[in-house]
Short mmCIF file of C-alpha atoms and ligand atoms in Angstrom, two decimals:
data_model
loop_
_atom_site.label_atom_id
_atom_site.label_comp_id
_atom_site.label_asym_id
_atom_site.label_seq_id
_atom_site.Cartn_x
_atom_site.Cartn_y
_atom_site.Cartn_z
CA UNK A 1 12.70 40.25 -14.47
CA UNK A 2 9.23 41.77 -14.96
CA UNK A 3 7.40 39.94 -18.36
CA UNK A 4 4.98 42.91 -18.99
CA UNK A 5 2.26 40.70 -21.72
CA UNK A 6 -0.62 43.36 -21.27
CA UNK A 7 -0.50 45.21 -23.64
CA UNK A 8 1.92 46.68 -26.40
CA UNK A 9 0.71 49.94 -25.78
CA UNK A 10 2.99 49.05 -22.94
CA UNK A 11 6.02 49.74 -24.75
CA UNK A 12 8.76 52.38 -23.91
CA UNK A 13 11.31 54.09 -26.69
CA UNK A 14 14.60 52.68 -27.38
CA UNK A 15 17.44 54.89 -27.15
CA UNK A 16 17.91 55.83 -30.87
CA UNK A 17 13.79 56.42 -30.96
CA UNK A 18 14.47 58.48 -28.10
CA UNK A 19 17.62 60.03 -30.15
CA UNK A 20 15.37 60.60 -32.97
CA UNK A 21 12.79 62.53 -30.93
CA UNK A 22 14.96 65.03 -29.51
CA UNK A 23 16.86 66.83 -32.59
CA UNK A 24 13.29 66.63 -34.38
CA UNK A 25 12.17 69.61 -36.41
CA UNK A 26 9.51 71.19 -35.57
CA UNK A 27 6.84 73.83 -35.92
CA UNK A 28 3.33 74.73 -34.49
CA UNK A 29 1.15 72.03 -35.99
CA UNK A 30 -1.84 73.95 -35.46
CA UNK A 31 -0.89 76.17 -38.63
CA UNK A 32 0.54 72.98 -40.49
CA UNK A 33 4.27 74.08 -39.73
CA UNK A 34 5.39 70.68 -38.10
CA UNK A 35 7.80 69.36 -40.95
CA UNK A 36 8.40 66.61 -38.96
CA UNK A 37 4.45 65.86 -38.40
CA UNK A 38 3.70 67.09 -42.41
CA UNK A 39 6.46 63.77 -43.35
CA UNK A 40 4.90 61.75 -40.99
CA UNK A 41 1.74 62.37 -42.60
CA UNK A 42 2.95 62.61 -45.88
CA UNK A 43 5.02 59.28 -45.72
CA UNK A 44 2.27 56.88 -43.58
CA UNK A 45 -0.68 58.13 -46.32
CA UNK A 46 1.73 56.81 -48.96
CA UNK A 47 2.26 53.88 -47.51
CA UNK A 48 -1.75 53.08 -46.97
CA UNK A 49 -2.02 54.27 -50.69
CA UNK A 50 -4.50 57.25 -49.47
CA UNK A 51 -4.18 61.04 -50.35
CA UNK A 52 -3.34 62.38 -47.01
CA UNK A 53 -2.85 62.15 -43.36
CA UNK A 54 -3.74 63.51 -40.23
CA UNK A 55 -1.77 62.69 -36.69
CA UNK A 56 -3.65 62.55 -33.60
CA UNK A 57 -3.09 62.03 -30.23
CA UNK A 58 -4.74 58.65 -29.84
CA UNK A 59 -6.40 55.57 -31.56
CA UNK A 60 -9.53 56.23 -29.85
CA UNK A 61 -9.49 59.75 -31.52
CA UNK A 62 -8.53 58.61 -34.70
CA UNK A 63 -11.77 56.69 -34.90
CA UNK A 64 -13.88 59.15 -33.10
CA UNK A 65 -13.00 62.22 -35.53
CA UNK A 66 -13.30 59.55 -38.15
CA UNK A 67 -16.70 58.32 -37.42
CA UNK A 68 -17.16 62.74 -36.36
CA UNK A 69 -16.12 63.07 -40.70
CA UNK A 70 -18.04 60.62 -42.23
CA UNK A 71 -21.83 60.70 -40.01
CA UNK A 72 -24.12 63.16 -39.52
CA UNK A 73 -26.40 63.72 -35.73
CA UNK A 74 -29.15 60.72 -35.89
CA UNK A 75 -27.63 58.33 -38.17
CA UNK A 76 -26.72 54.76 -37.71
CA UNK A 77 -23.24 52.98 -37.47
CA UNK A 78 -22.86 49.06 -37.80
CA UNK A 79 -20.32 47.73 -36.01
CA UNK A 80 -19.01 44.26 -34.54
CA UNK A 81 -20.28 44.25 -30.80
CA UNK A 82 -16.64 43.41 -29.48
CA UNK A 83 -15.01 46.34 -31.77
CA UNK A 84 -12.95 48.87 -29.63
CA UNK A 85 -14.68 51.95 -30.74
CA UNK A 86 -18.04 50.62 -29.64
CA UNK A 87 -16.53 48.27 -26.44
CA UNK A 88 -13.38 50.37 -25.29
CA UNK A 89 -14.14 54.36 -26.46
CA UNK A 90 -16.78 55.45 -23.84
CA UNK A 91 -19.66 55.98 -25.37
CA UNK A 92 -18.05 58.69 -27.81
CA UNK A 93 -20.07 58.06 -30.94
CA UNK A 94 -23.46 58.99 -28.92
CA UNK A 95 -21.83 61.98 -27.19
CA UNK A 96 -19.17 63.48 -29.81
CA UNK A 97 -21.10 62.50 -32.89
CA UNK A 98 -24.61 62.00 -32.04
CA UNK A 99 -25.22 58.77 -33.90
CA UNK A 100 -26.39 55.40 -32.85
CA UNK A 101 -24.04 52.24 -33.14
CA UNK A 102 -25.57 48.56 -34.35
CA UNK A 103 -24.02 46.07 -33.15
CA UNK A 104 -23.92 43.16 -34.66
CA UNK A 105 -22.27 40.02 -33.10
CA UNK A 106 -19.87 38.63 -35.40
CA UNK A 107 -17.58 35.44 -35.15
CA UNK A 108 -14.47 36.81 -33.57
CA UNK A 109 -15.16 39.94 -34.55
CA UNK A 110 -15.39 39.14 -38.01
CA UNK A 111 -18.88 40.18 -39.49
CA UNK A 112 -19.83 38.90 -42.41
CA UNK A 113 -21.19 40.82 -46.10
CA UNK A 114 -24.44 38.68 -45.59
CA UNK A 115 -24.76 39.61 -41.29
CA UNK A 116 -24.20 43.20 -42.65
CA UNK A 117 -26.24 43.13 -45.80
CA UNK A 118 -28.97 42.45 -43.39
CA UNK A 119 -28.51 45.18 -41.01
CA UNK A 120 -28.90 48.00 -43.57
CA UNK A 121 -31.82 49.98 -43.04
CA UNK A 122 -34.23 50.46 -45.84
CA UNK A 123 -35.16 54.15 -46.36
CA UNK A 124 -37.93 54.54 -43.69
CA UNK A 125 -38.80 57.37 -41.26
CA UNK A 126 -39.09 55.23 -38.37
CA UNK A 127 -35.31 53.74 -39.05
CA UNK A 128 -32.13 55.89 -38.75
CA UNK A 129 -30.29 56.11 -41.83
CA UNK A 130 -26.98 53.16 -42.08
CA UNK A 131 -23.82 56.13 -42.85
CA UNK A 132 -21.46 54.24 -42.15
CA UNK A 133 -20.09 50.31 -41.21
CA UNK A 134 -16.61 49.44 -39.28
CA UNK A 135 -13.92 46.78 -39.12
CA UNK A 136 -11.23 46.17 -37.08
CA UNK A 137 -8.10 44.70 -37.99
CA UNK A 138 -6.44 43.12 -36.30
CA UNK A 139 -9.51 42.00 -34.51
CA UNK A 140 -7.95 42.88 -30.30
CA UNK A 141 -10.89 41.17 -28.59
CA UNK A 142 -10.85 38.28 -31.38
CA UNK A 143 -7.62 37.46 -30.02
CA UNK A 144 -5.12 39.53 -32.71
CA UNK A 145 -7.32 37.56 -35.81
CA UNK A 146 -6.66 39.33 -39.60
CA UNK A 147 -9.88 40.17 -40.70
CA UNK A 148 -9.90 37.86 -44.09
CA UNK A 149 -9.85 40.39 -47.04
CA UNK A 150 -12.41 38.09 -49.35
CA UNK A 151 -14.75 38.83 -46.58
CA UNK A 152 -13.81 43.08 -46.48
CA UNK A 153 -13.92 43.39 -50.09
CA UNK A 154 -18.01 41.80 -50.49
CA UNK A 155 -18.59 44.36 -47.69
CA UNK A 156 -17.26 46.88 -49.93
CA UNK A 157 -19.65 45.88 -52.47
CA UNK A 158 -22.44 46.01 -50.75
CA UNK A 159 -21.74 49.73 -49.07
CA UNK A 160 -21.44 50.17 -52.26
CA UNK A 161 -24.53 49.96 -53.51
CA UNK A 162 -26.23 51.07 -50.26
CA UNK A 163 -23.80 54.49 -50.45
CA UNK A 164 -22.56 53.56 -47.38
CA UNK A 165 -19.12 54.58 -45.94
CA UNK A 166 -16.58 52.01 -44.37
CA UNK A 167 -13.81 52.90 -41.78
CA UNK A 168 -11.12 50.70 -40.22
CA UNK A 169 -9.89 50.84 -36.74
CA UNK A 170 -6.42 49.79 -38.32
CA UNK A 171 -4.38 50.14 -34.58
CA UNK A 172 -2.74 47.19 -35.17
CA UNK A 173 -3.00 46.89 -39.51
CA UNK A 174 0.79 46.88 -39.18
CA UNK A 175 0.84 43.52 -37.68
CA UNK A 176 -1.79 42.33 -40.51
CA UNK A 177 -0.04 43.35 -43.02
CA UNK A 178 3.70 41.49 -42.02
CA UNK A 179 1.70 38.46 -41.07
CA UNK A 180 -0.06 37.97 -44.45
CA UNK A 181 2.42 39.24 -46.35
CA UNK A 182 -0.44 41.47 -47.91
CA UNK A 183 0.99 44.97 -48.04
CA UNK A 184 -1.03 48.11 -46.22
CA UNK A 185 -2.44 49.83 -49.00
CA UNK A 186 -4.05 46.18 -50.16
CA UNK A 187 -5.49 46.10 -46.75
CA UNK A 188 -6.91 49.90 -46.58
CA UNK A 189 -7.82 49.99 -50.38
CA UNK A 190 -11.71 48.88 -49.52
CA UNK A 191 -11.99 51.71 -47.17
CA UNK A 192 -12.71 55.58 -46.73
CA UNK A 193 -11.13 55.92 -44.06
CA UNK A 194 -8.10 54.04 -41.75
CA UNK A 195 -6.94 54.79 -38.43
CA UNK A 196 -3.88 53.21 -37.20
CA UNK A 197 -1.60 53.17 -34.19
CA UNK A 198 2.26 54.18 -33.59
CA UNK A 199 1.78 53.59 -29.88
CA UNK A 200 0.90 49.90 -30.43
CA UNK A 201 3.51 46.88 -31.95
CA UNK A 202 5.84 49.48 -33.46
CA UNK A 203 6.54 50.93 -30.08
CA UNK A 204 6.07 54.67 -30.32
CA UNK A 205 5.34 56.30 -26.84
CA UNK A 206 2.86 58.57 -28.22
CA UNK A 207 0.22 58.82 -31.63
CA UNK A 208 -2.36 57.70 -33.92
CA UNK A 209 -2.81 58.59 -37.58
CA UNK A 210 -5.70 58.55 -39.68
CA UNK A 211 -5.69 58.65 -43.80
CA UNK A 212 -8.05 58.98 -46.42
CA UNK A 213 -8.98 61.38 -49.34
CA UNK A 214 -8.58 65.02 -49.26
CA UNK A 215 -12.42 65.98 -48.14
CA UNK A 216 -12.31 63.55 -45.49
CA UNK A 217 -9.07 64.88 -44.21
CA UNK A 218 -10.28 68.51 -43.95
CA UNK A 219 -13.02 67.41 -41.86
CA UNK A 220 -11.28 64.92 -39.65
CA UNK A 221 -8.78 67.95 -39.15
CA UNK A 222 -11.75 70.47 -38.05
CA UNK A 223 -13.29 67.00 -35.67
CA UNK A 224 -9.95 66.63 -34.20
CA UNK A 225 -9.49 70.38 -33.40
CA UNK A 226 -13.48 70.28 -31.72
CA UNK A 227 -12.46 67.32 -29.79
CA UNK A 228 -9.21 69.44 -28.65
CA UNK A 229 -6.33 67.33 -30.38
CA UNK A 230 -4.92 69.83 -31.71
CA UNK A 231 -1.49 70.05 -31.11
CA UNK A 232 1.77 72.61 -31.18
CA UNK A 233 5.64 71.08 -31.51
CA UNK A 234 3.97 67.66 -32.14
CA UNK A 235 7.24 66.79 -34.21
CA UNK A 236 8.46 66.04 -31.17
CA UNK A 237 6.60 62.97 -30.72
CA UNK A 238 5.78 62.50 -34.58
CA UNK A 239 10.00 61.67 -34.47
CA UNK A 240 9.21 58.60 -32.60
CA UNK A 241 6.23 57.67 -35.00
CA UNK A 242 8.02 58.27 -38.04
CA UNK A 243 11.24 55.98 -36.26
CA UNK A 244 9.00 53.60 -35.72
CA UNK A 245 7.47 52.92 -39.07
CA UNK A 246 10.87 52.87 -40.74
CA UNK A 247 12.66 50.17 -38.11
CA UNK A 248 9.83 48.35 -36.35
CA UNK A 249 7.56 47.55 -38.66
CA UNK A 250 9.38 44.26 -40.22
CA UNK A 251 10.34 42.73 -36.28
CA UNK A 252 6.76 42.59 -36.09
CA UNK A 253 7.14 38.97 -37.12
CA UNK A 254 9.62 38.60 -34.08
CA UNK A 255 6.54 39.23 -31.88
CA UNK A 256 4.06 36.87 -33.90
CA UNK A 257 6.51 33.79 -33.77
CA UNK A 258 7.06 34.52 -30.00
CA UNK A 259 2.91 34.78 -29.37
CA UNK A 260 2.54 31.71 -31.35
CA UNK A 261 5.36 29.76 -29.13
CA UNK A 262 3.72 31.06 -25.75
CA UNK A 263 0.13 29.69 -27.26
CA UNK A 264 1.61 26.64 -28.26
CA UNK A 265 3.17 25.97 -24.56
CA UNK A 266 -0.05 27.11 -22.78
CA UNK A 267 -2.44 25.21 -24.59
CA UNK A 268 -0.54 21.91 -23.50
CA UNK A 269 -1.08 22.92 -20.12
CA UNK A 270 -3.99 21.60 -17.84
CA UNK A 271 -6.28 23.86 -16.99
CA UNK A 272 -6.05 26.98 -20.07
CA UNK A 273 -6.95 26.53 -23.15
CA UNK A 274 -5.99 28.49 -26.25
CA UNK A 275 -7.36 28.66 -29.72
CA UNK A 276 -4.96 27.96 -31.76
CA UNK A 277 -6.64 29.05 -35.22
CA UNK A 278 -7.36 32.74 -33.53
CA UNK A 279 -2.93 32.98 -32.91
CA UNK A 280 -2.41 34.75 -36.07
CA UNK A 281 -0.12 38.02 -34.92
CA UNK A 282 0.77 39.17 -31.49
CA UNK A 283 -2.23 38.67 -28.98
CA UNK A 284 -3.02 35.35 -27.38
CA UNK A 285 -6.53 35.58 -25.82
CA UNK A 286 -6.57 32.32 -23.58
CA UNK A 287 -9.71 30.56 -21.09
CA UNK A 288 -9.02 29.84 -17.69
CA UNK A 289 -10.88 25.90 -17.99
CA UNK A 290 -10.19 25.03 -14.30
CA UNK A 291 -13.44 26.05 -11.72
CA UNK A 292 -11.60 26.78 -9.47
CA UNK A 293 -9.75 29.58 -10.70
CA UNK A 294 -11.07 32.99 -12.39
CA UNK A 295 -9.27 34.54 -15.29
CA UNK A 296 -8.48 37.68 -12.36
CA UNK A 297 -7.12 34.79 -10.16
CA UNK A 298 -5.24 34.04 -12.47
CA UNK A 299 -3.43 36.97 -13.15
CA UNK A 300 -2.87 37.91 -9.67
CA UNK A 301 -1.00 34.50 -9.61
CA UNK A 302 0.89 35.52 -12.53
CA UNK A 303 1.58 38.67 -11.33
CA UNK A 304 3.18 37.56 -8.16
CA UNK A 305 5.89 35.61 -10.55
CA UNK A 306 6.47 38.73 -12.22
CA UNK A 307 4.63 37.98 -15.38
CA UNK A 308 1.74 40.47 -15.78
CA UNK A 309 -1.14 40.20 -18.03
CA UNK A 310 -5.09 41.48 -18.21
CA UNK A 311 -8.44 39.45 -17.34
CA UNK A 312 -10.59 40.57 -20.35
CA UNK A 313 -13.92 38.65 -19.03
CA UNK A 314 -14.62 36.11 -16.08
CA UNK A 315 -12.89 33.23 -18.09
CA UNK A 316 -10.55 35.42 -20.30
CA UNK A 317 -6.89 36.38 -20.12
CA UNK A 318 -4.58 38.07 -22.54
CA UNK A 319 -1.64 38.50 -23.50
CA UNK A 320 0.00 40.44 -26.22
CA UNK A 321 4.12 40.73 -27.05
CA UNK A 322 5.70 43.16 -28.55
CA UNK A 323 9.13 44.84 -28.54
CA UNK A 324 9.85 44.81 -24.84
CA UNK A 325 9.27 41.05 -24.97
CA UNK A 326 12.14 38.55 -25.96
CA UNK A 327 12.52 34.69 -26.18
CA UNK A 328 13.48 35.07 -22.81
CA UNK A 329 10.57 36.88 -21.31
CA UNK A 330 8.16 34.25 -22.98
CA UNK A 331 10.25 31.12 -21.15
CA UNK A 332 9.78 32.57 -18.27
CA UNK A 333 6.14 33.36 -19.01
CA UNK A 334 5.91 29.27 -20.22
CA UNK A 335 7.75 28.43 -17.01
CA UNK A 336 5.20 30.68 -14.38
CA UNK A 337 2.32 28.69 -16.36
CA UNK A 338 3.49 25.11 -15.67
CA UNK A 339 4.48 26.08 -12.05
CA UNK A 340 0.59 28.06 -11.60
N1 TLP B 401 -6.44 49.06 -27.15
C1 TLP B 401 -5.87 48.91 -25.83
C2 TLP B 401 -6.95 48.98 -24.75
O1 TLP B 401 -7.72 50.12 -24.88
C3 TLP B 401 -7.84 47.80 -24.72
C4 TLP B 401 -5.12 47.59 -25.76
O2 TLP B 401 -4.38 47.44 -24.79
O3 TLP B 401 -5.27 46.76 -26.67
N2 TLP B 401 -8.45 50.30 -31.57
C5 TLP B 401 -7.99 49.13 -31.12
C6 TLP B 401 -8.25 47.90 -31.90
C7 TLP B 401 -7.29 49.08 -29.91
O4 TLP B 401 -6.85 47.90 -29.47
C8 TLP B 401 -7.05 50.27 -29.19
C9 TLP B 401 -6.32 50.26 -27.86
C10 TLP B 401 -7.54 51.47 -29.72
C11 TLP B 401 -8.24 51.45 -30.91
C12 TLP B 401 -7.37 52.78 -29.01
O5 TLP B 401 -6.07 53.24 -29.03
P1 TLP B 401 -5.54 54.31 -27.95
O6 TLP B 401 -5.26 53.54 -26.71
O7 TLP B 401 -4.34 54.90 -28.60
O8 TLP B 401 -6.60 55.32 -27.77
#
């Protein structure tokens, strides 16, 4: 048996996803006639408590043709130095958007009202003008941390009163949202604009969705279309999207008790460490503590016993469960540990 921990983008569809996906309706999405894509869209907006929808092929698109809507060439984005649209997306705001990202470095990820409050730039011709701040939640570098909503909601205020904009990179706001108890459209209220993932926890092969007002929607649709998402019978993979938020968004929990058992185990164990207080959802980020061993070595080991996970830095592995993952997958994973 193969324990596959690197990712739950790792995921394949179940047989009734699968079912689901092949009698889909569906249309040519490029002229809105998808019904299958139009519910999708329809029913996830409604769910985040925004006007509309937009599907696209990826959670690095949603954010780029988010970040495309909301800036114009020359302005200035602030963003958490380990967030995945400035650490995992390629460079895309320079080249698709023409802006210029801040970084700030944040604790986990998390940035606070005061760190950003700070950052804004005054109105000055030598500084480019602050358009636009995101935040990431779950946080994936900050090993799967909720983003505390106390925190989101003084940002708020202060964009506020700066006339800033504020998008979330929402890929894994599913697994928030079950582990807080604090419903979706609680978590997205603060913000313009929310991408999120179908690909991720909730096991969809395929798809991203952004949401937000009307206006922003029109031009994320004509960013999307200039970055060539645009798609035809997209209902075909919509299907497994729209399965997936209607059956695998409560077993989320399944997946956070399971991460929190495997942290638990490997923390006891000489040699790794985990942080315990960052084990709040699905992804354990753990530190290689022995010298002798790199967080690369460490996987290779791994991988030889069939349990497969990624080095994320020198020190730092990860590991993430999700619906291909069951109690038996993480005692094995426990049991490869204690023997490494
Ligand atoms: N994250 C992937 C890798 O790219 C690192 C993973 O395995 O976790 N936002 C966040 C917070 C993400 O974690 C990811 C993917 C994305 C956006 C991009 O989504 P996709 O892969 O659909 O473009």
């Amino acid at each position: 048996m193969i324990v596959d921990l690197r990712s739950d983008t790792f995921t394949k569809p179940t047989p009734a996803m699968r079912k689901a996906m092949a009698s889909a309706e569906v249309g040519d999405d490029i002229f809105n006639e998808d019904p299958t894509i139009n519910r999708l869209q329809d029913e996830t907006a409604a769910m985040l408590g925004k006007e509309a929808g937009l599907f696209v092929p990826s959670g690095h698109m949603g954010n780029q043709a988010a970040i495309y809507a909301h800036t114009q060439r020359g302005q200035e984005v602030i963003v958490d130095e380990n967030a995945h649209l400035f650490y995992y997306e390629s460079g895309a705001p320079a080249l698709l958007s023409g802006v210029q990202l801040r970084t700030l470095p944040g604790r986990g990820g998390i940035m606070s009202a005061a760190q950003i409050e700070a950052a804004i730039r005054p109105d000055n011709i030598h500084f480019p003008p602050t358009s636009l701040i995101c935040i990431e939640n779950t946080l994936n570098r900050g090993g799967g941390r909720i983003y505390p909503l106390a925190e989101i909601k003084a940002i708020r205020t202060l964009a506020d009163s700066h006339g800033v904009k504020m998008h979330l990179d929402g890929a894994r706001l599913w697994n928030a949202a079950v582990a807080s108890g604090i419903p979706l459209a609680e978590w997205a209220a603060p913000f313009d604009s929310v991408s999120l993932c179908f690909s991720k926890g909730l096991g969809a092969p395929v798809g991203s969705i952004i949401v937000g007002d009307h206006v922003f929607i029109e031009k994320a649709h004509r960013a999307r279309k200039i970055f060539g998402g645009g798609m035809r019978q997209s209902g075909i993979i919509g299907a497994g999207a729209l399965y997936a938020i209607r059956h695998h968004m409560d077993r989320l929990s399944e997946d956070h008790v399971r991460a929190r058992r495997l942290a638990e185990a490997v923390d006891k164990i000489d040699g790794i460490s985990v942080d315990m207080n960052s084990v709040e959802t699905n992804i354990i980020i753990m530190s290689v503590t022995r010298d002798d061993m790199s967080a690369e070595d460490m996987s290779l080991q791994l991988e030889k016993r069939g349990v497969l996970m990624f080095a994320l830095g020198p020190k730092m592995l990860r590991a993430v469960t999700h619906l291909d993952v069951d109690d038996e997958g993480i005692d094995k994973a426990i049991a490869v540990f204690r023997e490494i």
